[in-house]
Coordinates of C-alpha atoms in Angstrom, one line a residue:
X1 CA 6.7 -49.1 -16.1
X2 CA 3.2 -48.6 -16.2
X3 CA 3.7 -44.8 -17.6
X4 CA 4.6 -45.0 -21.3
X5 CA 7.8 -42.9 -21.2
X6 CA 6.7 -40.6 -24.2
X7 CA 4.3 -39.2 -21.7
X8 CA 5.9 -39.7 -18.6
X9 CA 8.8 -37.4 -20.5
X10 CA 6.9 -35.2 -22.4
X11 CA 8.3 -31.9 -22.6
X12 CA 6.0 -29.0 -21.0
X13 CA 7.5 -25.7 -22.1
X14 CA 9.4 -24.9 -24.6
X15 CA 12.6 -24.6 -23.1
X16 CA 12.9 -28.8 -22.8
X17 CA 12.0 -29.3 -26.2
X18 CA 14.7 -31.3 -28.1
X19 CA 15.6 -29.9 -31.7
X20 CA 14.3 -27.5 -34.3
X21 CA 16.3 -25.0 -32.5
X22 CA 15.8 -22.1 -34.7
X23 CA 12.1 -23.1 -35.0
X24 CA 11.5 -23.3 -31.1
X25 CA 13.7 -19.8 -30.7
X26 CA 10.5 -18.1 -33.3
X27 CA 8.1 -19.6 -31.0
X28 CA 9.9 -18.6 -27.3
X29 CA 8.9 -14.7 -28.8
X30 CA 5.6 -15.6 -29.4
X31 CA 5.5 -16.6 -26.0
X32 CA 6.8 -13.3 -25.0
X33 CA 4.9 -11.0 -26.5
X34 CA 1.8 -12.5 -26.9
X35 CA 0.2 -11.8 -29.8
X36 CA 0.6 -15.1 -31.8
X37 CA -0.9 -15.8 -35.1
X38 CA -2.8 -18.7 -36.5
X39 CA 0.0 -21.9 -37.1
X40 CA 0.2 -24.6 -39.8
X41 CA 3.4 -26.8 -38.0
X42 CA 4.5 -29.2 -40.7
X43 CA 7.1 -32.5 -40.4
X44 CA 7.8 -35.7 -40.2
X45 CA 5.9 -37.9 -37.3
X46 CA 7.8 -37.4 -33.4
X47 CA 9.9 -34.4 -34.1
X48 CA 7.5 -32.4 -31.9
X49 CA 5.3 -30.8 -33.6
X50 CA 2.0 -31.1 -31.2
X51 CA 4.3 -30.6 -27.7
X52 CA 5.7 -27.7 -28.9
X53 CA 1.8 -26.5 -29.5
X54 CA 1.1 -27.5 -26.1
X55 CA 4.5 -26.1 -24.6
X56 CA 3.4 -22.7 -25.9
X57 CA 0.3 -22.8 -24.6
X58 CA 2.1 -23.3 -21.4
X59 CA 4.2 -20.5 -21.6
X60 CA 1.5 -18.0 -23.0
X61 CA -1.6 -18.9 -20.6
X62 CA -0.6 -20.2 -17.4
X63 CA -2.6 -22.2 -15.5
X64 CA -5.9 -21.0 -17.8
X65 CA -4.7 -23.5 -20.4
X66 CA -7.2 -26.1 -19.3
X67 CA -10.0 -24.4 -20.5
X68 CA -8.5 -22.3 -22.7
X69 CA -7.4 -24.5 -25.0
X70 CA -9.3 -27.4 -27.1
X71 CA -7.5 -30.4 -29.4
X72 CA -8.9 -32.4 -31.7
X73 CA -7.5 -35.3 -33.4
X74 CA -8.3 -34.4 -37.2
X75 CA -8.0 -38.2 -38.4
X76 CA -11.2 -38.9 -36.6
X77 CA -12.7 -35.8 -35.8
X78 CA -12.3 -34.4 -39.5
X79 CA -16.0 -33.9 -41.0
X80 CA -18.1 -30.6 -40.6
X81 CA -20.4 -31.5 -38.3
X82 CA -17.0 -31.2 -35.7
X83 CA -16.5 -27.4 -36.9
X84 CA -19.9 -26.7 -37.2
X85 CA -20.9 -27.9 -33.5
X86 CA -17.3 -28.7 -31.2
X87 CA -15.1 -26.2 -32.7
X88 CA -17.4 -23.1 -33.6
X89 CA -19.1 -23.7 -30.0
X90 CA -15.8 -24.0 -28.0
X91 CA -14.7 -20.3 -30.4
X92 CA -17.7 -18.8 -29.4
X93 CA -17.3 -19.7 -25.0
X94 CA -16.4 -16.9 -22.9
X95 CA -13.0 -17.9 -21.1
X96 CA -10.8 -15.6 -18.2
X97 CA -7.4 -14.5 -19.9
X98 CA -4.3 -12.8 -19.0
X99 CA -4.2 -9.3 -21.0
X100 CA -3.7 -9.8 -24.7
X101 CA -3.6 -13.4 -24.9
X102 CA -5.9 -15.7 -26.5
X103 CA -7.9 -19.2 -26.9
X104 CA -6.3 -22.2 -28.7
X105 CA -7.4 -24.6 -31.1
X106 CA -4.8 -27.6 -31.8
X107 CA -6.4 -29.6 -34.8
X108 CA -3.8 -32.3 -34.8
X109 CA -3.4 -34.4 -37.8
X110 CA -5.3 -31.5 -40.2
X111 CA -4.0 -33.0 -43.3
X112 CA -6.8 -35.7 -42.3
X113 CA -9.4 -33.2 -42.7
X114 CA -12.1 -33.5 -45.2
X115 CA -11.9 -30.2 -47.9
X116 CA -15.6 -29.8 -46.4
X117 CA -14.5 -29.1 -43.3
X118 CA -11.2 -27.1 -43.8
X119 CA -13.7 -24.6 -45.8
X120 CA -16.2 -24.5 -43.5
X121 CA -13.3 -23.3 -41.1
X122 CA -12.0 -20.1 -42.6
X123 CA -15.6 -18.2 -42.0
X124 CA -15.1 -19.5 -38.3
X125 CA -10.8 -18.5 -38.1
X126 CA -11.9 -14.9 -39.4
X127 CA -15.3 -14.5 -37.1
X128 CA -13.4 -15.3 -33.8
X129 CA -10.1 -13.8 -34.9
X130 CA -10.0 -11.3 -32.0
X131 CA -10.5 -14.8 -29.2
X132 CA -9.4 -17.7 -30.7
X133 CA -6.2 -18.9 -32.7
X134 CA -5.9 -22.1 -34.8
X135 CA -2.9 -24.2 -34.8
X136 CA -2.5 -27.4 -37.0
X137 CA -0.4 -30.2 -37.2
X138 CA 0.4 -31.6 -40.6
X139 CA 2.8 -34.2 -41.6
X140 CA 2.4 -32.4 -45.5
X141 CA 1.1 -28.6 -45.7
X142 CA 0.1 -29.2 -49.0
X143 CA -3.2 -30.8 -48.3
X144 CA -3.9 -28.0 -46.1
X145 CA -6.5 -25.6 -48.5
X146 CA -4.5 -22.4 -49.4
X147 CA -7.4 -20.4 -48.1
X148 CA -6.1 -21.5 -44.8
X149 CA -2.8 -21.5 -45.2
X150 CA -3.0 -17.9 -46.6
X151 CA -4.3 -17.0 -42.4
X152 CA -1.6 -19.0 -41.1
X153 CA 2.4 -18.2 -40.7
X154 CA 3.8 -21.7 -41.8
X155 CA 6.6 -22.9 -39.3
X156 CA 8.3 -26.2 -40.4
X157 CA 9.9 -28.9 -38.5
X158 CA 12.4 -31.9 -39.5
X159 CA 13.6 -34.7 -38.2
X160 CA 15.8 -34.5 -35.3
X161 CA 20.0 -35.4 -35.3
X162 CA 21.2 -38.2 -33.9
X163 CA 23.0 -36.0 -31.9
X164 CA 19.9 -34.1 -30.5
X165 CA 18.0 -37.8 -29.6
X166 CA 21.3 -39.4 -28.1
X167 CA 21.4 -36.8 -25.7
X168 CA 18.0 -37.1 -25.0
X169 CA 17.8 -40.9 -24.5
X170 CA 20.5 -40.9 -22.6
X171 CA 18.8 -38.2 -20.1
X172 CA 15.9 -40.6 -19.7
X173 CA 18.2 -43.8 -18.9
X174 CA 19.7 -41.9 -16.2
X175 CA 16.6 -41.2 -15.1
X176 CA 15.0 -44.6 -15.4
X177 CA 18.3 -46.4 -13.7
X178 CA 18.4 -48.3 -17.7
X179 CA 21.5 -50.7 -18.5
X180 CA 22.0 -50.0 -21.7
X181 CA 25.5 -49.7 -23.9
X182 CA 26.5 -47.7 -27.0
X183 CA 25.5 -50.3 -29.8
X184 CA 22.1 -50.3 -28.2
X185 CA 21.4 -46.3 -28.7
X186 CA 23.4 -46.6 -32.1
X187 CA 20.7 -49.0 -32.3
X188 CA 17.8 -47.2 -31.3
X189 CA 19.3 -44.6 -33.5
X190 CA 19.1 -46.5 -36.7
X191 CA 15.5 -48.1 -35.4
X192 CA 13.8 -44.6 -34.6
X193 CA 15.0 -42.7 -38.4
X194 CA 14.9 -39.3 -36.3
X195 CA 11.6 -40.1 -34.8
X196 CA 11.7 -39.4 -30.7
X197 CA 8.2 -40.8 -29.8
X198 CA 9.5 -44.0 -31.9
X199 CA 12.8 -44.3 -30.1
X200 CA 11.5 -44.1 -26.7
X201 CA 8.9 -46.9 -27.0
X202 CA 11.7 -49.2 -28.5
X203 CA 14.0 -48.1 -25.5
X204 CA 11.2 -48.8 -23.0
X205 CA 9.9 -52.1 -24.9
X206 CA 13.6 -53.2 -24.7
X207 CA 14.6 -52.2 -20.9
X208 CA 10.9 -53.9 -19.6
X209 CA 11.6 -57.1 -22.1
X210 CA 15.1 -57.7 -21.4
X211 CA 16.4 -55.4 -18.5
X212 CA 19.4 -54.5 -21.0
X213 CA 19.7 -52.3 -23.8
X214 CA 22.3 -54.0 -25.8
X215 CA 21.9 -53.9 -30.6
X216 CA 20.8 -57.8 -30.4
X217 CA 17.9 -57.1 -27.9
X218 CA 16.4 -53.7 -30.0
X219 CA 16.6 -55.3 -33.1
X220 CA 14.4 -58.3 -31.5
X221 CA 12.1 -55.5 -30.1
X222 CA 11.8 -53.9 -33.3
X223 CA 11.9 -56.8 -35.6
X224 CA 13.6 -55.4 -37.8
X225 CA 16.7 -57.2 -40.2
X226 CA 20.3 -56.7 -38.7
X227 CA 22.2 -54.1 -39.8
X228 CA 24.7 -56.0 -40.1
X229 CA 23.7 -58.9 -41.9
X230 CA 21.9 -56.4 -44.0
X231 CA 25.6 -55.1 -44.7
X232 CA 27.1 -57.8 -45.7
X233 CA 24.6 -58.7 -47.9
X234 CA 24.7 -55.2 -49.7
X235 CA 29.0 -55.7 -49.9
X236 CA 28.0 -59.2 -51.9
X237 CA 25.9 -57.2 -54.4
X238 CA 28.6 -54.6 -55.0
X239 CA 31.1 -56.8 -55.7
X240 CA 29.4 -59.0 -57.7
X241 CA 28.6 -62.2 -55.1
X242 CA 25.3 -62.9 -56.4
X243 CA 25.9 -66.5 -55.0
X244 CA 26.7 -65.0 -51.3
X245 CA 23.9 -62.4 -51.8
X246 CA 21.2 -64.9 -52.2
X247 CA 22.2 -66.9 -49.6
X248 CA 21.8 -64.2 -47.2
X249 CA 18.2 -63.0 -49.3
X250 CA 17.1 -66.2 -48.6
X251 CA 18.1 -66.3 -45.1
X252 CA 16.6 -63.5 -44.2
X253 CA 13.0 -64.9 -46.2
X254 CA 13.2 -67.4 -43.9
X255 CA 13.6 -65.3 -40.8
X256 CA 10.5 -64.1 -41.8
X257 CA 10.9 -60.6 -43.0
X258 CA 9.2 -59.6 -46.1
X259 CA 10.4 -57.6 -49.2
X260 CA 9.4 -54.3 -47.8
X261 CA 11.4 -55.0 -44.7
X262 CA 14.9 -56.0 -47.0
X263 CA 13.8 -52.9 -49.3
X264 CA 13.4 -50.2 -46.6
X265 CA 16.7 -51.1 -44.3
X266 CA 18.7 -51.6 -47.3
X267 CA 18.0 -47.9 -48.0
X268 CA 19.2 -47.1 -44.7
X269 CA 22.5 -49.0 -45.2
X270 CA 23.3 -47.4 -48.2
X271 CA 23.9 -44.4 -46.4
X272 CA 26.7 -45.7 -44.1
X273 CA 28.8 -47.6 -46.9
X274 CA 31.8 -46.1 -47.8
X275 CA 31.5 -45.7 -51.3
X276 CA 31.4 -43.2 -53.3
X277 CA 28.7 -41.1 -53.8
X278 CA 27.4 -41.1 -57.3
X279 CA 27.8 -45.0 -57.0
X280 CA 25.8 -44.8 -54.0
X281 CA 22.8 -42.6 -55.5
X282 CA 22.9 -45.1 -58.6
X283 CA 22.4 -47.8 -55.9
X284 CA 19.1 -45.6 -54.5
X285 CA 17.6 -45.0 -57.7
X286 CA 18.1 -49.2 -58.1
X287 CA 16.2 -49.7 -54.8
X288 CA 13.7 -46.7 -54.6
X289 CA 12.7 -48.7 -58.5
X290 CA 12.0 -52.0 -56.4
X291 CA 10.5 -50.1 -54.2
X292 CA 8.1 -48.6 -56.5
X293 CA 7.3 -51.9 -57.9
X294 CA 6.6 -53.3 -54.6
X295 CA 3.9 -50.8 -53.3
X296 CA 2.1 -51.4 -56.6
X297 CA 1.4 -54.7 -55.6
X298 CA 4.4 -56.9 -57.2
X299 CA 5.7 -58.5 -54.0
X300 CA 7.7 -61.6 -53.3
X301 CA 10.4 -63.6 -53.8
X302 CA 11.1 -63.2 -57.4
X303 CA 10.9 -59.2 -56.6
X304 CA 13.6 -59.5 -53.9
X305 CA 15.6 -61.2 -56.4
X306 CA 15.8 -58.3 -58.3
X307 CA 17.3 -56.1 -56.2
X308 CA 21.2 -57.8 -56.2
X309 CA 21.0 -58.5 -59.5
X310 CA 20.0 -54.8 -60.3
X311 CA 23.2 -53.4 -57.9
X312 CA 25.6 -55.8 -59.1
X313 CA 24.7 -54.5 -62.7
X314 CA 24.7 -51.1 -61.4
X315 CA 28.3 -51.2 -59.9
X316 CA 29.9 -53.2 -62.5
X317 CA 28.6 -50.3 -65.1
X318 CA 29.8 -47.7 -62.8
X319 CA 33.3 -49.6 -62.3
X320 CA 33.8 -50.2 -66.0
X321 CA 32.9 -46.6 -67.1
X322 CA 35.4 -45.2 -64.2
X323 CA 38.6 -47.5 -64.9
X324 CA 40.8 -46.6 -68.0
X325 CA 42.5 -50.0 -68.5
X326 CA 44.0 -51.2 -71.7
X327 CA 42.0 -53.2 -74.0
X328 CA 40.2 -56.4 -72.4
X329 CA 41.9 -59.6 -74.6
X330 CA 40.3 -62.7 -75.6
X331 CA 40.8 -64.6 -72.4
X332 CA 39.7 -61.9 -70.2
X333 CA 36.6 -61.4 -72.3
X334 CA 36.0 -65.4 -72.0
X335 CA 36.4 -65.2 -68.8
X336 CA 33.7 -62.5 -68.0
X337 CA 31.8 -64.4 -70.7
X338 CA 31.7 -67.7 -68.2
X339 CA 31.0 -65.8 -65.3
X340 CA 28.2 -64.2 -66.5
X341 CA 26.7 -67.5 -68.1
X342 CA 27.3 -68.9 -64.2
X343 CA 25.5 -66.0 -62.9
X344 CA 22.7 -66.4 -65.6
X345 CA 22.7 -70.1 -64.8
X346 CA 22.7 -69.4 -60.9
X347 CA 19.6 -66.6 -61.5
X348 CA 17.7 -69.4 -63.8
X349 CA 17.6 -71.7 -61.6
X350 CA 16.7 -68.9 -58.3
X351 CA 13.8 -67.9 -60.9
X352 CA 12.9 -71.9 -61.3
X353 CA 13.1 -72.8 -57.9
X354 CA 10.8 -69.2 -57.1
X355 CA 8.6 -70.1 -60.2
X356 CA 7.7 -73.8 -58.9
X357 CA 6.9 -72.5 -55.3
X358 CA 4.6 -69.7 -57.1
X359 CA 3.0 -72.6 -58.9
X360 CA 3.0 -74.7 -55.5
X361 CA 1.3 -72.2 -53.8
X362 CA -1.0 -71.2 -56.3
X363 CA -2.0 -74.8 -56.1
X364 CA -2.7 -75.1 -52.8
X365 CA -5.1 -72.0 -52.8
X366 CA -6.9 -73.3 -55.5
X367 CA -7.6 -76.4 -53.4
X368 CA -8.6 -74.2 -50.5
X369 CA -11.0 -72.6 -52.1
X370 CA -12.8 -75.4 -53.9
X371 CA -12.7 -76.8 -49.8
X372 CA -14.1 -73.6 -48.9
X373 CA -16.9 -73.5 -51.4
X374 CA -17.7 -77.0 -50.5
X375 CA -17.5 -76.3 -46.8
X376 CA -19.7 -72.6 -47.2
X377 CA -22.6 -74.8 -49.3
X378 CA -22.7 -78.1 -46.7
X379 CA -22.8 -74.9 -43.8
X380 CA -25.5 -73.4 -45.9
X381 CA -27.7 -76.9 -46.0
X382 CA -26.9 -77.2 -42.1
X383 CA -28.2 -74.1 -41.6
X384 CA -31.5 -75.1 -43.2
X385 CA -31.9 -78.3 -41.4
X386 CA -31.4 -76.2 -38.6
X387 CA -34.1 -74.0 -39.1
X388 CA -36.3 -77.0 -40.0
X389 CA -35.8 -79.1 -36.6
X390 CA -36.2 -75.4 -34.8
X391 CA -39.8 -75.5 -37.0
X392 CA -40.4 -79.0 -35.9
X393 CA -39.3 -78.5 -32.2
X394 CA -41.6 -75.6 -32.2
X395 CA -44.3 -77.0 -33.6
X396 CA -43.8 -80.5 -31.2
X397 CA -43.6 -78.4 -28.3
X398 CA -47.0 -76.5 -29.1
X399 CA -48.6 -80.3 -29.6
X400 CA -47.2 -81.2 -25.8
X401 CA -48.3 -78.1 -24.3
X402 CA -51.9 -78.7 -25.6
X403 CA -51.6 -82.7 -25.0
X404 CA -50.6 -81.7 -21.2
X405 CA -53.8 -79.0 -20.6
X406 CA -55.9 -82.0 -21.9
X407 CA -54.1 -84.5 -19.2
X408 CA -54.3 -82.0 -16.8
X409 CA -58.0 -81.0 -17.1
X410 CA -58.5 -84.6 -17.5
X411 CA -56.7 -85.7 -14.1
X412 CA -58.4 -82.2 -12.4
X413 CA -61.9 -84.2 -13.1
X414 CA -60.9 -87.7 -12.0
X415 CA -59.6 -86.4 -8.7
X416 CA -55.9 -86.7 -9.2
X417 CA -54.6 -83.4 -8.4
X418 CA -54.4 -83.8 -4.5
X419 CA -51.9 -86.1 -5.1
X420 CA -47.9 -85.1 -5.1
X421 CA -47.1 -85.5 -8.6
X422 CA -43.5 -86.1 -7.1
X423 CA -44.2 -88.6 -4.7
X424 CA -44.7 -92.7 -6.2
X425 CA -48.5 -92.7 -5.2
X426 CA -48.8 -90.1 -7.9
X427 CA -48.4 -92.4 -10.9
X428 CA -50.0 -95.4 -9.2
X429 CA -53.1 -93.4 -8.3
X430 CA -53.0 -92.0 -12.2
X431 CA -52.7 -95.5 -13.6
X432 CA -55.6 -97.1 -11.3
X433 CA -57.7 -94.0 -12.5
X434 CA -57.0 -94.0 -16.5
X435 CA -57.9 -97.9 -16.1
X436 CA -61.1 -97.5 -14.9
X437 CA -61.8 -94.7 -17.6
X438 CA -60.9 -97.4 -20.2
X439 CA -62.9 -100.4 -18.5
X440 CA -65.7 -98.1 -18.6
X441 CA -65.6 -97.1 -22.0
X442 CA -65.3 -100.7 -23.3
X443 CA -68.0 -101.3 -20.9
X444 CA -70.1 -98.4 -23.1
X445 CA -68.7 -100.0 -26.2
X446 CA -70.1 -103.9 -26.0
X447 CA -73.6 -102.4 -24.5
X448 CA -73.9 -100.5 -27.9
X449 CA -72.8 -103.5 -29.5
X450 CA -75.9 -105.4 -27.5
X451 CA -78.2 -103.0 -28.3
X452 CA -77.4 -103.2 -32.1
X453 CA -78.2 -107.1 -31.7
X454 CA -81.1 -106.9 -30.1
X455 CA -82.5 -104.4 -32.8
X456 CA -80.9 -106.6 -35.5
X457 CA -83.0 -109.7 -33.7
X458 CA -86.5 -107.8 -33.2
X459 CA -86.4 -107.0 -37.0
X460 CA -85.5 -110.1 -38.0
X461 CA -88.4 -111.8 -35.8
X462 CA -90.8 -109.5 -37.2
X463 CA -89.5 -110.4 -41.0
X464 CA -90.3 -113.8 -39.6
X465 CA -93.7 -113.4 -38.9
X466 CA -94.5 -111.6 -42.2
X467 CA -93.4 -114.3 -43.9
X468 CA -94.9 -117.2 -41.8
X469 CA -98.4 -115.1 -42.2
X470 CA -100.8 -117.3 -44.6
X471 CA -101.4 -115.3 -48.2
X472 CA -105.3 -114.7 -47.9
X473 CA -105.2 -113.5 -43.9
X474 CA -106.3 -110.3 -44.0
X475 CA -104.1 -107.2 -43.8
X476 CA -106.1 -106.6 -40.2
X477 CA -104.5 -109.6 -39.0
X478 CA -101.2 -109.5 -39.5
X479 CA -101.3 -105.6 -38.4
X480 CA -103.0 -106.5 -34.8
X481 CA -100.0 -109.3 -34.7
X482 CA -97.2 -106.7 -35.5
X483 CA -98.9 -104.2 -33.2
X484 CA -99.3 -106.9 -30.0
X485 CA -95.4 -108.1 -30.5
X486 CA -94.4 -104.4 -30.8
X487 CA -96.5 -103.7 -27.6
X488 CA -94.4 -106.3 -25.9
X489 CA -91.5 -105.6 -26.5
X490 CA -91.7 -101.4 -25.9
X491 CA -90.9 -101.5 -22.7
X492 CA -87.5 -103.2 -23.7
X493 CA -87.2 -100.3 -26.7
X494 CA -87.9 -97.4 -24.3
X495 CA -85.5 -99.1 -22.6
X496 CA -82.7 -99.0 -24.9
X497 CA -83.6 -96.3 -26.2
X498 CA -82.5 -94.4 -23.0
X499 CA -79.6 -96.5 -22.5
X500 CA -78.3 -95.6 -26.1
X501 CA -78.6 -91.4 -25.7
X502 CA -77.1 -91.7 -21.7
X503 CA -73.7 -94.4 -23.5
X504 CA -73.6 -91.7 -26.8
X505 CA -73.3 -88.4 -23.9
X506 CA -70.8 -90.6 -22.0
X507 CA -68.5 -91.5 -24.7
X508 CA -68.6 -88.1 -26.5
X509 CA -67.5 -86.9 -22.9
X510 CA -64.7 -89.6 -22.9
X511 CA -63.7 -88.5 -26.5
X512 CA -63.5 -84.9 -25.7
X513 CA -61.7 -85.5 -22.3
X514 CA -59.2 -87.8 -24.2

């Protein structure tokens, strides 16, 4: 199971390519003789378009059609610089080929192209004409340029029968040892729309999931409404059950499927109801209308509930205008009267009920986003804080790293590095030491204190004596005095005077160390 199966079973000539008979049979004589021309291969997506590219290829060029052939995916390589560079180089490399045949481009996806690079491309297509052939793969031809399409031969593919994929799938379950019964292909049938690459990944995705391919376990895989419930709900439309009908709509709400969903399989029901067929393409144009209105945007409930009342409108015009009854009396006109005030009365109160839950819902998102506003402006003043404490972090972290060279360079000088700093001497030793360092600078501080009272007391003794010195003494007098206390007491001044510059280099040190 590793192997997806649309590889695992992917045709490799031409001859095992499923449908498009007529178109593969053109192809098998290109094969033959040779000389192909360029290819524009247009259709719907897994009808085969790129395998058969790749089965002629086969056919043509043997085992050269590893070099000799070069695909692109155009939905991602699509701009000029990829035809300027990848597909102009690869046109213009030399390449060993059988007699007559030629390289192969395969631009898959070339509707994807950009018009820049689809014009760039027809100097290249007629430059290497005589080497290299282009083939693209297009879902719609028409957004191929005409330049190009005018050096192309247009070959067109659609989807493939349900004959032509049963067959097919049923090859592969054989293969693959698969339990499956016939509702389960009629169900892969009605999944897959035609599209082979489509129905073999639901038949794989349902064989690995549930080991049986049965309707109930493909319709799980594909999550998609049952056909059959989709059936009955259609039935209740056309005959007029708008009760019945939106039950079931709102059953299948509640399932989970959306509008699109209901929209597109109801299109595919309409094609196996056994009505006839001008009521069914009344019922289409009804649908493909909803339709419209819901790929413009205007989606929900209140769209859904369009829809019945649109077909049951649309088959009780068509059954009036095709019956040729007599006359419709009084009581039978009353009586179609009541039912359509009941149905009005029953869609008035599906359009309140739908018109509250808008309004509930519109509420509700209204609330969220006034929460979400809030939320988006607290996360914006978080994210400043943040970036503030990052700031302040930061800047802390810069103040320890310099506090810790200062500690460092501090301990370095007191001796304290050829301690462990993880053994318990380490802080003991640290502590003794940052003690002594503040002993001794108290110590520095009360001698400075001393020294200020001594001057303070040697001024004031002197003040003293000037004053104590009788009026009418001579100047000479009192000057010898001043001089012979002064002499006395220099020794003491030198001595302080020392003292005072050795304490003022030791606590500067202290300062700066600290």
């Amino acid at each position: 199971m590793s192997v997806p199966w649309i590889e695992k079973y992917r045709p490799k000539t031409l001859n095992d390519v499923a449908g498009n008979e007529a178109t593969i049979a053109r192809l098998k004589e290109f094969s033959v003789l040779g000389h192909i021309p360029s290819l524009i291969i247009s259709g719907p997506p897994g009808c085969g378009k790129t395998t058969s590219i790749w089965a002629l290829a086969r056919d043509m060029l043997g085992p050269a059609v590893k070099d000799a052939v070069l695909e692109l995916n155009a939905s991602d390589d699509r701009g000029i610089d990829t035809v300027r560079n990848r597909i102009k180089g690869f046109a213009q490399k030399k390449a060993t080929l059988p007699e007559g045949r030629h390289k192969i481009i395969i631009l898959d996806e070339a509707d994807s192209m950009t018009e820049g690079a689809q014009q760039a491309l027809r100097r290249i297509m007629e430059m290497y004409s005589s080497t290299t052939r282009f083939a693209f793969a297009c879902n719609q031809s028409d957004k191929i340029i005409e330049p190009l399409q005018s050096r192309c031969a247009l070959v067109k593919y659609s989807k493939l029968t349900d004959k032509q994929m049963t067959k097919r799938i049923v090859e592969i379950c054989k293969l693959e040892n698969v339990n499956y019964t016939e509702d389960g292909i009629e169900a892969i049938l009605f999944t897959a729309q035609g599209d082979m690459r489509q129905a073999l990944n639901n038949l794989q995705c349902t064989f690995s999931g549930y080991g049986l391919v049965n309707a109930e376990n493909v319709y799980k895989v594909c999550d998609e409404p049952h056909p059959d419930m989709m059936r009955d709900y259609f039935e209740d439309c056309v005959h007029g059950n708008l009760k019945h009908a939106f039950v079931k709509l709102d059953k299948l709400y509640k399932m989970g499927y959306s509008t699109d969903d209901i929209l597109s399989t109801t299109s595919r029901i309409v094609k196996y109801v056994d009505i006839p067929e001008v009521l069914k393409l009344e019922f289409i144009k009804e649908i493909a209308k909803t339709h419209t209105l819901a790929v413009q945007g205007i989606n929900g409930r209140m769209l859904g509930s369009q829809l019945p009342t649109g077909i049951t409108t649309t088959a009780s015009v068509a059954t009036t205008a095709t019956t040729s009854e007599a006359p419709t009396t009084f009581n039978e006109f009353n009586k179609q009267v009541r039912r359509l005030v009941d149905e009005f009365e029953i869609l008035n109160k599906q359009f309140l009920a739908d018109a509250h839950y808008v309004n509930d819902y519109d509420k509700v998102l209204r609330d969220n986003q006034n929460k979400i506003t809030l939320a988006n402006e607290e996360l914006v003043g978080l994210e400043k804080e943040k970036d503030k404490c990052v700031s302040e972090t930061e800047t802390i972290n810069v103040l320890l790293k310099e506090v810790t060279d200062v500690v460092t360079g501090l301990e370095k000088q007191l001796g304290i590095t050829d301690i462990d700093s993880n053994s318990p001497e380490f802080a003991k030793t640290s502590d003794v030491k940052r003690q002594n360092l503040l002993q001794m600078f108290l110590a520095a501080d009360a001698q400075m204190q001393q020294l200020e009272e001594d001057v303070g007391t040697l001024v004031r003794e002197i003040e003293a004596i000037s004053k104590s010195t009788n009026k009418d003494q001579t100047g000479s007098d009192t000057f010898e005095e001043i001089q012979q206390i002064l002499a006395s007491q220099m020794d003491q001044l030198v001595f302080v005077d020392k003292q005072s510059e050795t304490l003022a280099k030791k606590i500067t040190e202290i300062r700066n160390k600290l």
